[in-house]
Short mmCIF file of C-alpha atoms in Angstrom, two decimals:
data_model
loop_
_atom_site.label_atom_id
_atom_site.label_comp_id
_atom_site.label_asym_id
_atom_site.label_seq_id
_atom_site.Cartn_x
_atom_site.Cartn_y
_atom_site.Cartn_z
CA ALA A 133 -49.59 33.79 -43.04
CA PHE A 134 -50.45 34.03 -46.77
CA PHE A 135 -54.03 31.34 -46.18
CA MET A 136 -54.78 33.76 -43.31
CA LYS A 137 -55.39 35.90 -44.98
CA PHE A 138 -58.16 35.01 -47.20
CA SER A 139 -59.20 32.79 -44.22
CA GLN A 140 -60.27 36.37 -42.35
CA THR A 141 -61.60 36.88 -46.53
CA HIS A 142 -64.24 33.71 -46.11
CA PRO A 143 -64.49 32.38 -42.99
CA ARG A 144 -67.06 29.74 -43.84
CA LEU A 145 -64.82 27.37 -45.19
CA THR A 146 -65.84 23.96 -45.09
CA PRO A 147 -64.16 21.51 -44.05
CA THR A 148 -63.20 20.47 -47.63
CA GLN A 149 -61.92 23.46 -48.64
CA ILE A 150 -60.08 23.83 -44.86
CA ARG A 151 -58.29 20.00 -46.13
CA PHE A 152 -57.35 21.72 -49.14
CA LEU A 153 -56.04 24.35 -47.83
CA ASP A 154 -53.59 22.54 -45.14
CA LEU A 155 -52.59 19.93 -47.93
CA LEU A 156 -51.50 22.65 -49.74
CA LYS A 157 -50.19 24.82 -47.08
CA ASN A 158 -48.31 21.52 -46.41
CA HIS A 159 -46.61 20.84 -49.65
CA ILE A 160 -45.69 24.24 -50.05
CA ALA A 161 -43.90 24.00 -46.74
CA ARG A 162 -42.18 20.81 -48.01
CA TYR A 163 -40.87 21.74 -51.63
CA GLY A 164 -41.05 25.78 -50.93
CA LEU A 165 -44.01 26.46 -53.79
CA ILE A 166 -46.35 24.57 -55.75
CA GLU A 167 -47.09 23.52 -59.71
CA VAL A 168 -50.51 25.79 -59.81
CA GLU A 169 -51.06 22.47 -62.46
CA LYS A 170 -50.99 19.96 -58.73
CA LEU A 171 -53.55 21.67 -57.58
CA TRP A 172 -55.60 18.95 -60.39
CA GLU A 173 -53.36 16.34 -59.21
CA ALA A 174 -52.81 14.17 -56.16
CA PRO A 175 -53.17 14.15 -53.01
CA PHE A 176 -55.79 17.51 -54.00
CA THR A 177 -58.19 15.23 -56.30
CA SER A 178 -58.00 13.45 -52.40
CA LEU A 179 -60.80 15.37 -52.32
CA SER A 180 -62.50 16.59 -55.38
CA SER A 181 -61.62 14.72 -58.60
CA ASP A 182 -61.91 18.38 -60.06
CA GLY A 183 -58.81 19.49 -57.98
CA LEU A 184 -59.35 22.46 -56.97
CA SER A 185 -62.27 23.86 -59.46
CA GLY A 186 -64.09 20.84 -56.81
CA VAL A 187 -63.68 22.37 -54.38
CA PHE A 188 -63.44 26.69 -54.41
CA GLN A 189 -65.28 28.87 -56.58
CA GLU A 190 -64.50 30.49 -59.19
CA GLN A 191 -63.40 33.98 -57.46
CA GLU A 192 -62.07 32.00 -55.15
CA GLN A 193 -59.86 29.42 -56.92
CA ASP A 194 -58.55 33.29 -58.25
CA GLU A 195 -57.53 34.63 -55.02
CA ILE A 196 -55.47 30.59 -53.82
CA LEU A 197 -53.40 30.96 -57.32
CA ALA A 198 -52.89 34.44 -56.95
CA ILE A 199 -51.38 33.50 -53.67
CA ILE A 200 -49.56 30.88 -55.09
CA LYS A 201 -48.77 33.51 -57.29
CA GLN A 202 -47.02 35.00 -54.96
CA ILE A 203 -45.14 32.56 -52.82
CA ASN A 204 -43.85 31.62 -55.69
CA LEU A 205 -41.81 34.79 -56.25
CA GLU A 206 -41.27 35.24 -53.31
CA VAL A 207 -38.94 32.08 -52.75
CA ALA A 208 -37.85 31.20 -56.77
CA PRO A 209 -33.88 32.31 -57.03
#
């Protein structure tokens, strides 16, 4: 649900951006949350050696980071 709104706000996502979001969703589904630093590590660097920075523009990065912070707050004990 968090990323659905992002996708609706950005209807022209590239296949690489969609794949990045899928990796992110899978990671969160598996681990419950994600440390922001991991967005610049494998498996995210498999899409761009620059991780999040190489796949999304700065504005989009900020939105994704805000979504992650919200998710992490909700799942934190």
